[in-house]
Short mmCIF file of C-alpha atoms and ligand atoms in Angstrom, two decimals:
data_model
loop_
_atom_site.label_atom_id
_atom_site.label_comp_id
_atom_site.label_asym_id
_atom_site.label_seq_id
_atom_site.Cartn_x
_atom_site.Cartn_y
_atom_site.Cartn_z
CA MET W 1 105.66 45.56 126.39
CA LEU W 2 105.10 46.88 129.94
CA ASN W 3 101.61 47.97 130.98
CA THR W 4 101.01 51.01 133.24
CA THR W 5 101.04 49.04 136.50
CA ASP W 6 104.23 47.13 135.60
CA LEU W 7 105.93 50.36 134.58
CA GLN W 8 104.91 52.05 137.84
CA LYS W 9 106.30 49.10 139.85
CA GLU W 10 109.57 49.25 137.92
CA ILE W 11 109.79 53.04 138.49
CA LEU W 12 109.26 52.60 142.24
CA ARG W 13 111.94 49.86 142.35
CA LEU W 14 114.48 51.96 140.43
CA LYS W 15 113.68 55.07 142.46
CA HIS W 16 114.49 53.26 145.74
CA GLU W 17 117.53 51.52 144.28
CA LYS W 18 119.03 54.78 142.98
CA GLY W 19 117.91 57.07 145.82
CA VAL W 20 115.85 59.44 143.68
CA CYS W 21 113.12 61.72 145.02
CA ILE W 22 110.32 62.28 142.50
CA LEU W 23 108.47 65.59 142.77
CA ALA W 24 105.39 66.13 140.62
CA HIS W 25 103.31 69.23 140.04
CA ALA W 26 99.58 68.64 140.42
CA TYR W 27 99.06 69.30 136.68
CA GLU W 28 100.88 66.08 135.78
CA THR W 29 98.84 63.07 134.68
CA HIS W 30 97.41 60.71 137.28
CA ASP W 31 99.75 57.79 136.49
CA ILE W 32 102.71 60.08 137.36
CA ILE W 33 101.02 61.50 140.47
CA GLU W 34 100.67 57.93 141.77
CA ILE W 35 104.43 57.22 141.73
CA ALA W 36 105.60 60.62 143.05
CA ASP W 37 107.06 61.11 146.54
CA TYR W 38 105.44 64.51 146.74
CA VAL W 39 102.68 66.18 144.72
CA GLY W 40 101.78 69.81 145.16
CA ASP W 41 101.58 73.38 143.99
CA SER W 42 104.65 75.51 143.26
CA PHE W 43 104.98 76.64 146.87
CA GLY W 44 104.75 73.12 148.28
CA LEU W 45 107.24 71.84 145.72
CA SER W 46 109.73 74.58 146.64
CA LYS W 47 109.53 73.70 150.31
CA GLN W 48 109.78 69.98 149.61
CA ALA W 49 112.82 70.51 147.38
CA LYS W 50 114.61 72.21 150.24
CA ASP W 51 113.90 69.36 152.67
CA ALA W 52 114.39 66.29 150.43
CA LYS W 53 117.09 63.96 151.79
CA GLU W 54 117.86 62.18 148.47
CA ASN W 55 120.82 63.36 146.38
CA THR W 56 118.94 63.24 143.10
CA ILE W 57 115.63 64.97 142.45
CA LEU W 58 113.48 64.26 139.43
CA MET W 59 111.10 67.14 138.80
CA CYS W 60 108.00 66.17 136.83
CA GLY W 61 106.71 69.56 135.82
CA VAL W 62 108.11 72.47 133.81
CA ARG W 63 111.57 74.05 133.59
CA PHE W 64 111.17 76.91 136.09
CA MET W 65 110.14 74.37 138.73
CA ALA W 66 113.27 72.26 138.15
CA GLU W 67 115.38 75.45 138.20
CA THR W 68 113.85 76.41 141.54
CA VAL W 69 114.77 72.99 142.94
CA LYS W 70 118.37 73.41 141.71
CA ILE W 71 118.64 76.92 143.18
CA LEU W 72 117.46 75.62 146.56
CA SER W 73 119.66 72.50 146.45
CA PRO W 74 122.70 73.33 144.30
CA GLU W 75 124.61 70.33 145.64
CA LYS W 76 121.98 67.91 144.32
CA LYS W 77 121.53 66.46 140.87
CA VAL W 78 118.24 67.86 139.53
CA ILE W 79 116.60 66.38 136.45
CA LEU W 80 113.73 67.92 134.50
CA SER W 81 111.46 65.10 133.33
CA HIS W 82 111.16 66.37 129.74
CA PRO W 83 113.68 68.81 128.21
CA ASP W 84 110.98 70.66 126.23
CA ALA W 85 108.61 71.24 129.15
CA GLY W 86 108.66 75.01 129.64
CA CYS W 87 106.15 77.57 130.85
CA PRO W 88 105.35 80.14 128.14
CA MET W 89 104.55 82.74 130.80
CA ALA W 90 107.96 82.32 132.45
CA GLU W 91 109.62 83.55 129.26
CA GLN W 92 107.34 86.50 128.47
CA LEU W 93 109.78 89.07 129.84
CA SER W 94 113.49 89.27 129.00
CA VAL W 95 116.20 90.27 131.49
CA ASP W 96 116.98 93.38 129.40
CA GLU W 97 113.34 94.47 129.41
CA LEU W 98 113.18 94.00 133.17
CA LYS W 99 116.34 96.06 133.65
CA ARG W 100 114.75 98.86 131.58
CA LEU W 101 111.55 98.72 133.68
CA LYS W 102 113.59 98.87 136.89
CA LYS W 103 115.36 101.99 135.66
CA ASP W 104 112.00 103.70 135.03
CA LEU W 105 110.66 102.64 138.44
CA PRO W 106 113.57 103.16 140.85
CA ASN W 107 111.36 103.10 143.97
CA ALA W 108 109.47 99.90 143.18
CA LYS W 109 110.41 96.54 144.64
CA VAL W 110 110.31 93.80 142.03
CA VAL W 111 108.07 90.90 142.97
CA ALA W 112 108.23 87.88 140.67
CA TYR W 113 105.71 85.13 140.36
CA ILE W 114 107.73 81.93 140.68
CA ASN W 115 106.76 81.23 137.04
CA THR W 116 109.84 83.11 135.82
CA THR W 117 113.22 82.01 134.48
CA ALA W 118 116.16 81.72 136.90
CA ALA W 119 117.85 84.59 135.03
CA LEU W 120 114.89 86.89 135.73
CA LYS W 121 114.80 85.90 139.40
CA CYS W 122 118.34 87.29 139.75
CA GLU W 123 116.90 90.77 139.12
CA CYS W 124 114.03 90.49 141.62
CA ASP W 125 113.58 91.27 145.29
CA MET W 126 111.13 88.53 146.17
CA CYS W 127 109.36 85.57 144.59
CA VAL W 128 105.77 84.62 145.30
CA THR W 129 103.58 81.68 144.31
CA SER W 130 99.83 81.66 143.82
CA ALA W 131 99.47 80.17 147.31
CA SER W 132 101.69 82.69 149.07
CA ALA W 133 101.36 85.93 147.07
CA VAL W 134 98.73 87.72 149.17
CA GLU W 135 100.37 87.01 152.54
CA LEU W 136 103.83 87.93 151.27
CA MET W 137 102.62 91.15 149.71
CA LYS W 138 101.07 92.19 153.03
CA SER W 139 104.50 91.93 154.66
CA LEU W 140 106.50 93.55 151.85
CA ASP W 141 108.31 96.68 153.10
CA SER W 142 107.58 98.82 150.06
CA ASP W 143 104.64 100.96 148.95
CA GLU W 144 105.45 100.52 145.28
CA VAL W 145 105.66 97.17 143.46
CA LEU W 146 106.58 96.02 139.98
CA PHE W 147 104.78 92.67 139.75
CA ILE W 148 106.01 90.34 136.99
CA PRO W 149 105.00 88.58 134.79
CA ASP W 150 101.33 87.74 135.45
CA PRO W 151 98.98 90.76 135.57
CA ASN W 152 96.05 88.48 136.47
CA LEU W 153 97.65 87.11 139.62
CA GLY W 154 98.88 90.67 140.19
CA SER W 155 95.36 92.12 140.03
CA PHE W 156 94.11 89.42 142.36
CA VAL W 157 96.83 90.36 144.87
CA LYS W 158 96.12 94.07 144.42
CA LYS W 159 92.48 93.54 145.31
CA ALA W 160 93.50 91.76 148.53
CA VAL W 161 96.33 94.19 149.41
CA PRO W 162 95.20 97.51 147.90
CA ASN W 163 97.39 99.90 149.92
CA LYS W 164 100.33 99.82 147.47
CA LYS W 165 101.06 101.24 144.05
CA TYR W 166 101.30 98.38 141.53
CA HIS W 167 102.88 98.19 138.08
CA PHE W 168 102.07 95.27 135.78
CA ILE W 169 103.30 94.15 132.38
CA ASN W 170 101.27 92.67 129.53
CA GLY W 171 101.22 88.89 129.64
CA GLY W 172 99.76 85.98 131.56
CA CYS W 173 99.19 82.27 131.30
CA PRO W 174 97.83 81.41 127.84
CA VAL W 175 96.09 78.34 129.27
CA HIS W 176 94.15 80.09 132.05
CA MET W 177 93.51 83.22 129.98
CA GLY W 178 91.60 81.04 127.51
CA ILE W 179 88.78 80.80 130.05
CA SER W 180 86.11 83.45 129.46
CA TYR W 181 83.11 84.91 131.25
CA GLU W 182 81.00 83.00 128.73
CA ASP W 183 82.50 79.73 130.02
CA VAL W 184 81.48 80.77 133.54
CA ALA W 185 77.92 81.64 132.46
CA ASN W 186 77.55 78.34 130.57
CA ALA W 187 78.95 76.20 133.39
CA LYS W 188 76.79 77.93 136.02
CA ALA W 189 73.67 77.52 133.88
CA LYS W 190 74.43 73.79 133.49
CA HIS W 191 75.38 73.19 137.12
CA PRO W 192 73.58 75.82 139.21
CA ASN W 193 74.35 74.11 142.54
CA ALA W 194 78.07 73.69 141.95
CA LYS W 195 80.72 75.81 143.68
CA LEU W 196 83.08 77.60 141.29
CA LEU W 197 86.78 77.23 142.21
CA VAL W 198 89.37 78.97 140.03
CA HIS W 199 93.09 79.68 139.83
CA PRO W 200 94.24 83.34 140.17
CA GLU W 201 95.91 83.12 136.74
CA CYS W 202 92.37 83.40 135.29
CA LYS W 203 91.16 86.78 134.04
CA LYS W 204 89.34 89.12 136.44
CA GLU W 205 86.00 88.53 134.64
CA VAL W 206 86.36 84.88 135.79
CA THR W 207 87.89 85.25 139.28
CA GLN W 208 85.28 87.79 140.36
CA CYS W 209 82.52 85.19 139.80
CA ALA W 210 84.24 82.46 141.85
CA ASP W 211 83.36 81.06 145.26
CA TYR W 212 87.07 80.41 145.84
CA VAL W 213 90.26 81.61 144.15
CA GLY W 214 93.49 79.81 144.97
CA SER W 215 96.46 77.67 144.01
CA THR W 216 96.08 74.12 142.76
CA THR W 217 96.62 72.77 146.27
CA GLY W 218 94.30 75.45 147.63
CA ILE W 219 91.52 74.30 145.29
CA MET W 220 91.97 70.68 146.37
CA GLY W 221 92.01 71.73 150.02
CA TYR W 222 88.78 73.69 149.58
CA VAL W 223 87.01 70.57 148.27
CA LYS W 224 88.33 68.54 151.21
CA ASN W 225 87.12 71.00 153.81
CA ILE W 226 83.65 71.89 152.62
CA ASP W 227 80.48 69.85 152.80
CA GLU W 228 79.38 70.31 149.16
CA ASN W 229 78.98 67.77 146.37
CA GLU W 230 79.40 69.61 143.08
CA PHE W 231 82.28 71.73 141.86
CA ILE W 232 83.21 73.57 138.66
CA ILE W 233 87.00 73.64 138.39
CA GLY W 234 88.66 76.62 136.68
CA THR W 235 92.23 75.47 136.30
CA GLU W 236 94.22 72.89 134.34
CA ASN W 237 91.94 69.92 133.86
CA SER W 238 94.25 67.38 135.53
CA ILE W 239 92.91 68.75 138.79
CA VAL W 240 89.42 67.60 137.75
CA GLU W 241 90.80 64.09 137.18
CA HIS W 242 92.72 63.95 140.48
CA LEU W 243 89.66 65.19 142.40
CA LYS W 244 87.48 62.51 140.79
CA PHE W 245 89.92 59.84 142.01
CA GLU W 246 90.02 61.31 145.50
CA TYR W 247 86.28 61.93 145.90
CA PRO W 248 84.46 59.43 143.66
CA ASP W 249 81.10 60.32 145.27
CA LYS W 250 81.32 64.01 144.35
CA LYS W 251 80.89 65.67 140.97
CA PHE W 252 83.56 67.78 139.27
CA TYR W 253 83.12 69.69 136.00
CA PRO W 254 85.86 71.46 134.01
CA LEU W 255 85.09 75.17 133.58
CA SER W 256 86.59 74.92 130.09
CA LYS W 257 87.42 71.76 128.15
CA LYS W 258 90.31 73.68 126.59
CA CYS W 259 92.14 74.34 129.88
CA ILE W 260 95.02 71.94 129.25
CA CYS W 261 98.68 72.87 129.64
CA SER W 262 100.49 71.07 126.84
CA ASP W 263 103.85 71.66 128.56
CA MET W 264 102.74 69.93 131.74
CA LYS W 265 101.40 67.10 129.61
CA LEU W 266 104.67 66.50 127.76
CA THR W 267 106.05 64.17 130.44
CA THR W 268 104.83 60.59 130.22
CA LEU W 269 105.39 57.66 132.55
CA VAL W 270 107.90 56.29 130.01
CA ASP W 271 109.87 59.57 130.28
CA VAL W 272 110.02 59.13 134.06
CA TYR W 273 111.25 55.56 133.56
CA ASN W 274 113.92 56.71 131.08
CA CYS W 275 115.08 59.44 133.48
CA LEU W 276 115.64 56.78 136.14
CA LEU W 277 117.56 54.68 133.64
CA GLY W 278 119.74 57.72 132.92
CA ILE W 279 118.66 57.99 129.27
CA GLY W 280 116.03 60.73 129.47
CA GLY W 281 115.20 64.17 130.82
CA GLU W 282 117.71 66.96 131.23
CA GLU W 283 120.03 67.69 134.11
CA ILE W 284 119.62 71.32 135.21
CA VAL W 285 122.92 73.22 135.26
CA LEU W 286 123.05 76.84 136.45
CA ASP W 287 126.11 79.06 136.77
CA GLU W 288 127.35 80.37 140.14
CA TYR W 289 126.02 83.90 139.53
CA THR W 290 122.49 82.62 138.84
CA LEU W 291 122.52 80.19 141.76
CA LYS W 292 123.55 82.92 144.19
CA ASN W 293 121.39 85.78 142.95
CA ALA W 294 118.20 83.89 142.11
CA ARG W 295 118.34 82.27 145.54
CA ARG W 296 117.93 85.60 147.32
CA ALA W 297 114.45 86.15 145.85
CA ILE W 298 113.36 82.58 146.59
CA ASP W 299 114.75 82.68 150.14
CA ASN W 300 112.88 85.91 150.75
CA MET W 301 109.71 84.03 149.88
CA LEU W 302 110.43 80.92 151.96
CA ASN W 303 111.73 82.81 154.99
P1 13P X 1 100.42 76.65 141.43
O1 13P X 1 101.33 77.55 142.17
O2 13P X 1 99.02 76.76 141.86
O3 13P X 1 100.98 75.30 141.46
O4 13P X 1 100.40 77.10 139.91
C1 13P X 1 101.47 76.90 139.07
C2 13P X 1 101.08 77.06 137.69
O5 13P X 1 101.87 76.99 136.79
C3 13P X 1 99.69 77.34 137.43
O6 13P X 1 99.48 77.49 136.11
FE1 SF4 X 2 102.76 77.99 132.64
FE2 SF4 X 2 100.14 78.29 132.41
FE3 SF4 X 2 101.22 75.89 132.01
FE4 SF4 X 2 101.08 76.94 134.47
S1 SF4 X 2 99.37 76.33 133.17
S2 SF4 X 2 102.85 75.93 133.54
S3 SF4 X 2 101.41 79.11 134.01
S4 SF4 X 2 101.54 77.75 130.78
#
């Protein structure tokens, strides 16, 4: 039986031998983060996918992230680390429902959070990520926006860029929406000197109490750049673990013990190993129509 360190060494050997680039979202477990070529938020992963020189990319994350990699690099072999790793929010709106909404709102540009299926992206004007949404919205050449699917990120953007008419749908991330104002009050009472850093997928009652609202990479960057020692982290709890490794002298507390994304946690180090052996994961295959039309919305974000 291999232990964690042996398995990591074997993964690194196979990765070099087979010319595979491993991308990992920051919500993956720490043993996976350690063997990845690049770790980041959705925006960073998209950019990295475009620039990777290897012909095979193994995406340790959820399906929409692997689809984004394939759309940006259709000539490459893209493998999703676990076939069942999806994002419930990405599937909250169907293509037919979106087409109906577009008919009712003919003047609105459709802005999609990157947490959407490739099929939905085909119907959108521009993608955004949590890290890029505010800046991109400022430069959008439309006064009316249909923002899908996350109304919480949408409201956060609306507050920062209020001079547009916004339309939202019902939905959101079930993991982040589980965090309540009560969690904030409890955490602040327990750790009165800690800074509160949260993801914009949290509800307004949570984001409006925060010292900083930003993407996963944004939260980690905030910790790096500020001279403070205690932080309450309002996003998936892997970030708490990674921050503890990076800054062992500082204190990090989860805002909610329940903030765990079971989809991001599906991939194990053994799955990564099996993917490299060619006996695990799922190769992402998208048809020509989807590759061409979903790319427009992603390019509009990256350009
Ligand atoms: P980031 O863009 O911050 O990586 O967020 C992705 C995500 O799925 C958060 O739940
Ligand atoms: Fe989707 Fe939420 Fe999990 Fe992010 S944390 S992948 S938005 S379910």
